[in-house]
JSON list of C-alpha atoms in Angstrom, two decimals:
[
{"chain": "C", "resi": 17, "resn": "MET", "atom": "CA", "xyz": [-72.30, -60.85, 296.66]},
{"chain": "C", "resi": 18, "resn": "LYS", "atom": "CA", "xyz": [-69.54, -59.38, 294.51]},
{"chain": "C", "resi": 19, "resn": "GLU", "atom": "CA", "xyz": [-66.62, -61.65, 293.69]},
{"chain": "C", "resi": 20, "resn": "LYS", "atom": "CA", "xyz": [-63.45, -60.71, 295.58]},
{"chain": "C", "resi": 21, "resn": "ILE", "atom": "CA", "xyz": [-60.46, -60.37, 293.27]},
{"chain": "C", "resi": 22, "resn": "ASN", "atom": "CA", "xyz": [-56.88, -59.28, 293.84]},
{"chain": "C", "resi": 23, "resn": "GLY", "atom": "CA", "xyz": [-55.00, -56.44, 292.17]},
{"chain": "C", "resi": 24, "resn": "THR", "atom": "CA", "xyz": [-53.37, -58.67, 289.59]},
{"chain": "C", "resi": 25, "resn": "GLN", "atom": "CA", "xyz": [-56.72, -60.07, 288.49]},
{"chain": "C", "resi": 26, "resn": "ARG", "atom": "CA", "xyz": [-58.14, -56.55, 288.33]},
{"chain": "C", "resi": 27, "resn": "ALA", "atom": "CA", "xyz": [-55.24, -55.33, 286.18]},
{"chain": "C", "resi": 28, "resn": "LEU", "atom": "CA", "xyz": [-55.58, -58.28, 283.81]},
{"chain": "C", "resi": 29, "resn": "ARG", "atom": "CA", "xyz": [-59.32, -57.68, 283.48]},
{"chain": "C", "resi": 30, "resn": "ILE", "atom": "CA", "xyz": [-58.62, -54.05, 282.58]},
{"chain": "C", "resi": 31, "resn": "LEU", "atom": "CA", "xyz": [-56.22, -55.16, 279.85]},
{"chain": "C", "resi": 32, "resn": "LYS", "atom": "CA", "xyz": [-58.85, -57.57, 278.50]},
{"chain": "C", "resi": 33, "resn": "ALA", "atom": "CA", "xyz": [-61.51, -54.84, 278.58]},
{"chain": "C", "resi": 34, "resn": "LEU", "atom": "CA", "xyz": [-59.26, -52.62, 276.45]},
{"chain": "C", "resi": 35, "resn": "LYS", "atom": "CA", "xyz": [-58.89, -55.26, 273.73]},
{"chain": "C", "resi": 36, "resn": "GLY", "atom": "CA", "xyz": [-60.06, -53.75, 270.46]},
{"chain": "C", "resi": 37, "resn": "ARG", "atom": "CA", "xyz": [-60.15, -50.24, 271.92]},
{"chain": "C", "resi": 38, "resn": "THR", "atom": "CA", "xyz": [-56.62, -49.12, 270.99]},
{"chain": "C", "resi": 39, "resn": "LEU", "atom": "CA", "xyz": [-57.70, -45.97, 269.12]},
{"chain": "C", "resi": 40, "resn": "ASP", "atom": "CA", "xyz": [-60.43, -44.60, 271.39]},
{"chain": "C", "resi": 41, "resn": "GLY", "atom": "CA", "xyz": [-59.71, -46.33, 274.70]},
{"chain": "C", "resi": 42, "resn": "LEU", "atom": "CA", "xyz": [-62.05, -46.46, 277.67]},
{"chain": "C", "resi": 43, "resn": "SER", "atom": "CA", "xyz": [-62.73, -43.99, 280.46]},
{"chain": "C", "resi": 44, "resn": "ASN", "atom": "CA", "xyz": [-62.44, -44.88, 284.14]},
{"chain": "C", "resi": 45, "resn": "LYS", "atom": "CA", "xyz": [-66.25, -45.06, 284.23]},
{"chain": "C", "resi": 46, "resn": "ASP", "atom": "CA", "xyz": [-66.31, -47.40, 281.22]},
{"chain": "C", "resi": 47, "resn": "LEU", "atom": "CA", "xyz": [-63.70, -49.62, 282.87]},
{"chain": "C", "resi": 48, "resn": "CYS", "atom": "CA", "xyz": [-65.71, -49.68, 286.12]},
{"chain": "C", "resi": 49, "resn": "GLU", "atom": "CA", "xyz": [-68.73, -50.91, 284.20]},
{"chain": "C", "resi": 50, "resn": "ALA", "atom": "CA", "xyz": [-66.76, -53.33, 282.01]},
{"chain": "C", "resi": 51, "resn": "ILE", "atom": "CA", "xyz": [-65.19, -55.23, 284.89]},
{"chain": "C", "resi": 52, "resn": "ASP", "atom": "CA", "xyz": [-67.69, -54.40, 287.66]},
{"chain": "C", "resi": 53, "resn": "GLU", "atom": "CA", "xyz": [-65.21, -52.54, 289.86]},
{"chain": "C", "resi": 54, "resn": "THR", "atom": "CA", "xyz": [-65.19, -49.43, 292.00]},
{"chain": "C", "resi": 55, "resn": "PRO", "atom": "CA", "xyz": [-63.69, -46.17, 290.73]},
{"chain": "C", "resi": 56, "resn": "VAL", "atom": "CA", "xyz": [-61.03, -46.28, 293.47]},
{"chain": "C", "resi": 57, "resn": "ASN", "atom": "CA", "xyz": [-59.88, -49.76, 292.42]},
{"chain": "C", "resi": 58, "resn": "ILE", "atom": "CA", "xyz": [-59.84, -48.76, 288.75]},
{"chain": "C", "resi": 59, "resn": "THR", "atom": "CA", "xyz": [-57.78, -45.66, 289.53]},
{"chain": "C", "resi": 60, "resn": "CYS", "atom": "CA", "xyz": [-55.24, -47.69, 291.53]},
{"chain": "C", "resi": 61, "resn": "ALA", "atom": "CA", "xyz": [-54.99, -50.44, 288.92]},
{"chain": "C", "resi": 62, "resn": "THR", "atom": "CA", "xyz": [-54.63, -48.06, 285.96]},
{"chain": "C", "resi": 63, "resn": "ALA", "atom": "CA", "xyz": [-51.93, -46.12, 287.83]},
{"chain": "C", "resi": 64, "resn": "VAL", "atom": "CA", "xyz": [-49.94, -49.33, 288.32]},
{"chain": "C", "resi": 65, "resn": "LEU", "atom": "CA", "xyz": [-50.46, -50.44, 284.72]},
{"chain": "C", "resi": 66, "resn": "GLU", "atom": "CA", "xyz": [-49.39, -47.02, 283.45]},
{"chain": "C", "resi": 67, "resn": "SER", "atom": "CA", "xyz": [-46.29, -46.92, 285.67]},
{"chain": "C", "resi": 68, "resn": "GLU", "atom": "CA", "xyz": [-45.29, -50.38, 284.41]},
{"chain": "C", "resi": 69, "resn": "GLY", "atom": "CA", "xyz": [-45.73, -49.27, 280.80]},
{"chain": "C", "resi": 70, "resn": "PHE", "atom": "CA", "xyz": [-48.83, -51.33, 279.93]},
{"chain": "C", "resi": 71, "resn": "LEU", "atom": "CA", "xyz": [-51.32, -48.45, 279.60]},
{"chain": "C", "resi": 72, "resn": "ARG", "atom": "CA", "xyz": [-51.20, -44.93, 278.29]},
{"chain": "C", "resi": 73, "resn": "LYS", "atom": "CA", "xyz": [-53.65, -42.11, 278.69]},
{"chain": "C", "resi": 74, "resn": "LEU", "atom": "CA", "xyz": [-55.08, -40.55, 275.54]},
{"chain": "C", "resi": 75, "resn": "PRO", "atom": "CA", "xyz": [-55.63, -36.77, 275.23]},
{"chain": "C", "resi": 76, "resn": "THR", "atom": "CA", "xyz": [-59.34, -37.50, 275.81]},
{"chain": "C", "resi": 77, "resn": "GLY", "atom": "CA", "xyz": [-58.51, -38.92, 279.25]},
{"chain": "C", "resi": 78, "resn": "ASN", "atom": "CA", "xyz": [-59.38, -42.44, 278.17]},
{"chain": "C", "resi": 79, "resn": "TRP", "atom": "CA", "xyz": [-57.03, -45.35, 278.77]},
{"chain": "C", "resi": 80, "resn": "THR", "atom": "CA", "xyz": [-55.62, -47.48, 275.98]},
{"chain": "C", "resi": 81, "resn": "LEU", "atom": "CA", "xyz": [-53.06, -50.23, 275.64]},
{"chain": "C", "resi": 82, "resn": "SER", "atom": "CA", "xyz": [-49.52, -48.91, 275.43]},
{"chain": "C", "resi": 83, "resn": "PHE", "atom": "CA", "xyz": [-47.17, -49.37, 272.52]},
{"chain": "C", "resi": 84, "resn": "THR", "atom": "CA", "xyz": [-45.01, -51.48, 274.86]},
{"chain": "C", "resi": 85, "resn": "LEU", "atom": "CA", "xyz": [-47.86, -53.93, 275.37]},
{"chain": "C", "resi": 86, "resn": "LEU", "atom": "CA", "xyz": [-48.71, -53.93, 271.68]},
{"chain": "C", "resi": 87, "resn": "ASN", "atom": "CA", "xyz": [-45.04, -54.65, 270.95]},
{"chain": "C", "resi": 88, "resn": "LEU", "atom": "CA", "xyz": [-45.26, -57.71, 273.22]},
{"chain": "C", "resi": 89, "resn": "ALA", "atom": "CA", "xyz": [-48.15, -58.96, 271.10]},
{"chain": "C", "resi": 90, "resn": "VAL", "atom": "CA", "xyz": [-46.17, -58.42, 267.89]},
{"chain": "C", "resi": 91, "resn": "CYS", "atom": "CA", "xyz": [-43.16, -60.25, 269.35]},
{"chain": "C", "resi": 92, "resn": "TYR", "atom": "CA", "xyz": [-45.41, -63.13, 270.40]},
{"chain": "C", "resi": 93, "resn": "GLY", "atom": "CA", "xyz": [-46.75, -63.34, 266.84]},
{"chain": "C", "resi": 94, "resn": "GLN", "atom": "CA", "xyz": [-43.20, -63.39, 265.48]},
{"chain": "C", "resi": 95, "resn": "ASP", "atom": "CA", "xyz": [-42.25, -66.14, 267.92]},
{"chain": "C", "resi": 96, "resn": "MET", "atom": "CA", "xyz": [-45.24, -68.22, 266.85]},
{"chain": "C", "resi": 97, "resn": "GLN", "atom": "CA", "xyz": [-44.33, -67.68, 263.20]},
{"chain": "C", "resi": 98, "resn": "ALA", "atom": "CA", "xyz": [-40.79, -68.94, 263.89]},
{"chain": "C", "resi": 99, "resn": "VAL", "atom": "CA", "xyz": [-42.19, -71.99, 265.70]},
{"chain": "C", "resi": 100, "resn": "ASN", "atom": "CA", "xyz": [-44.48, -72.69, 262.75]},
{"chain": "C", "resi": 101, "resn": "GLU", "atom": "CA", "xyz": [-41.61, -72.34, 260.27]},
{"chain": "C", "resi": 102, "resn": "ARG", "atom": "CA", "xyz": [-39.48, -74.74, 262.33]},
{"chain": "C", "resi": 103, "resn": "PHE", "atom": "CA", "xyz": [-42.36, -77.21, 262.53]},
{"chain": "C", "resi": 104, "resn": "ASN", "atom": "CA", "xyz": [-42.85, -77.04, 258.76]},
{"chain": "C", "resi": 105, "resn": "GLU", "atom": "CA", "xyz": [-39.12, -77.61, 258.23]},
{"chain": "C", "resi": 106, "resn": "VAL", "atom": "CA", "xyz": [-39.12, -80.71, 260.44]},
{"chain": "C", "resi": 107, "resn": "ARG", "atom": "CA", "xyz": [-42.32, -81.98, 258.82]},
{"chain": "C", "resi": 108, "resn": "HIS", "atom": "CA", "xyz": [-40.78, -81.52, 255.37]},
{"chain": "C", "resi": 109, "resn": "ARG", "atom": "CA", "xyz": [-37.69, -83.48, 256.43]},
{"chain": "C", "resi": 110, "resn": "VAL", "atom": "CA", "xyz": [-39.83, -86.30, 257.80]},
{"chain": "C", "resi": 111, "resn": "MET", "atom": "CA", "xyz": [-42.00, -86.42, 254.67]},
{"chain": "C", "resi": 112, "resn": "THR", "atom": "CA", "xyz": [-38.99, -86.50, 252.34]},
{"chain": "C", "resi": 113, "resn": "GLY", "atom": "CA", "xyz": [-36.85, -88.77, 254.50]},
{"chain": "C", "resi": 114, "resn": "GLY", "atom": "CA", "xyz": [-34.18, -86.09, 254.75]},
{"chain": "C", "resi": 115, "resn": "PHE", "atom": "CA", "xyz": [-33.31, -86.25, 258.44]}
]
């Protein structure tokens, strides 16, 4: 029996399936196969993701991650870099006794 999932889970699985496919994207059929979903559910989920700015449709008709979503990833990386820099600063102070 097929696992029952909600719309949020379906949308997140679509985003995961598109990882590494930014340039060529995936078709609705490819997404159906990737996450074992029906075409109707894929169409509904991609429509929501597109309206919320997380997906964009390529000229080929394939879906890909939007620049908005990619920007979130870049911002996350910058945040983690700032955390790492702060950690290194505190570690340096502890190691040198300068706190």
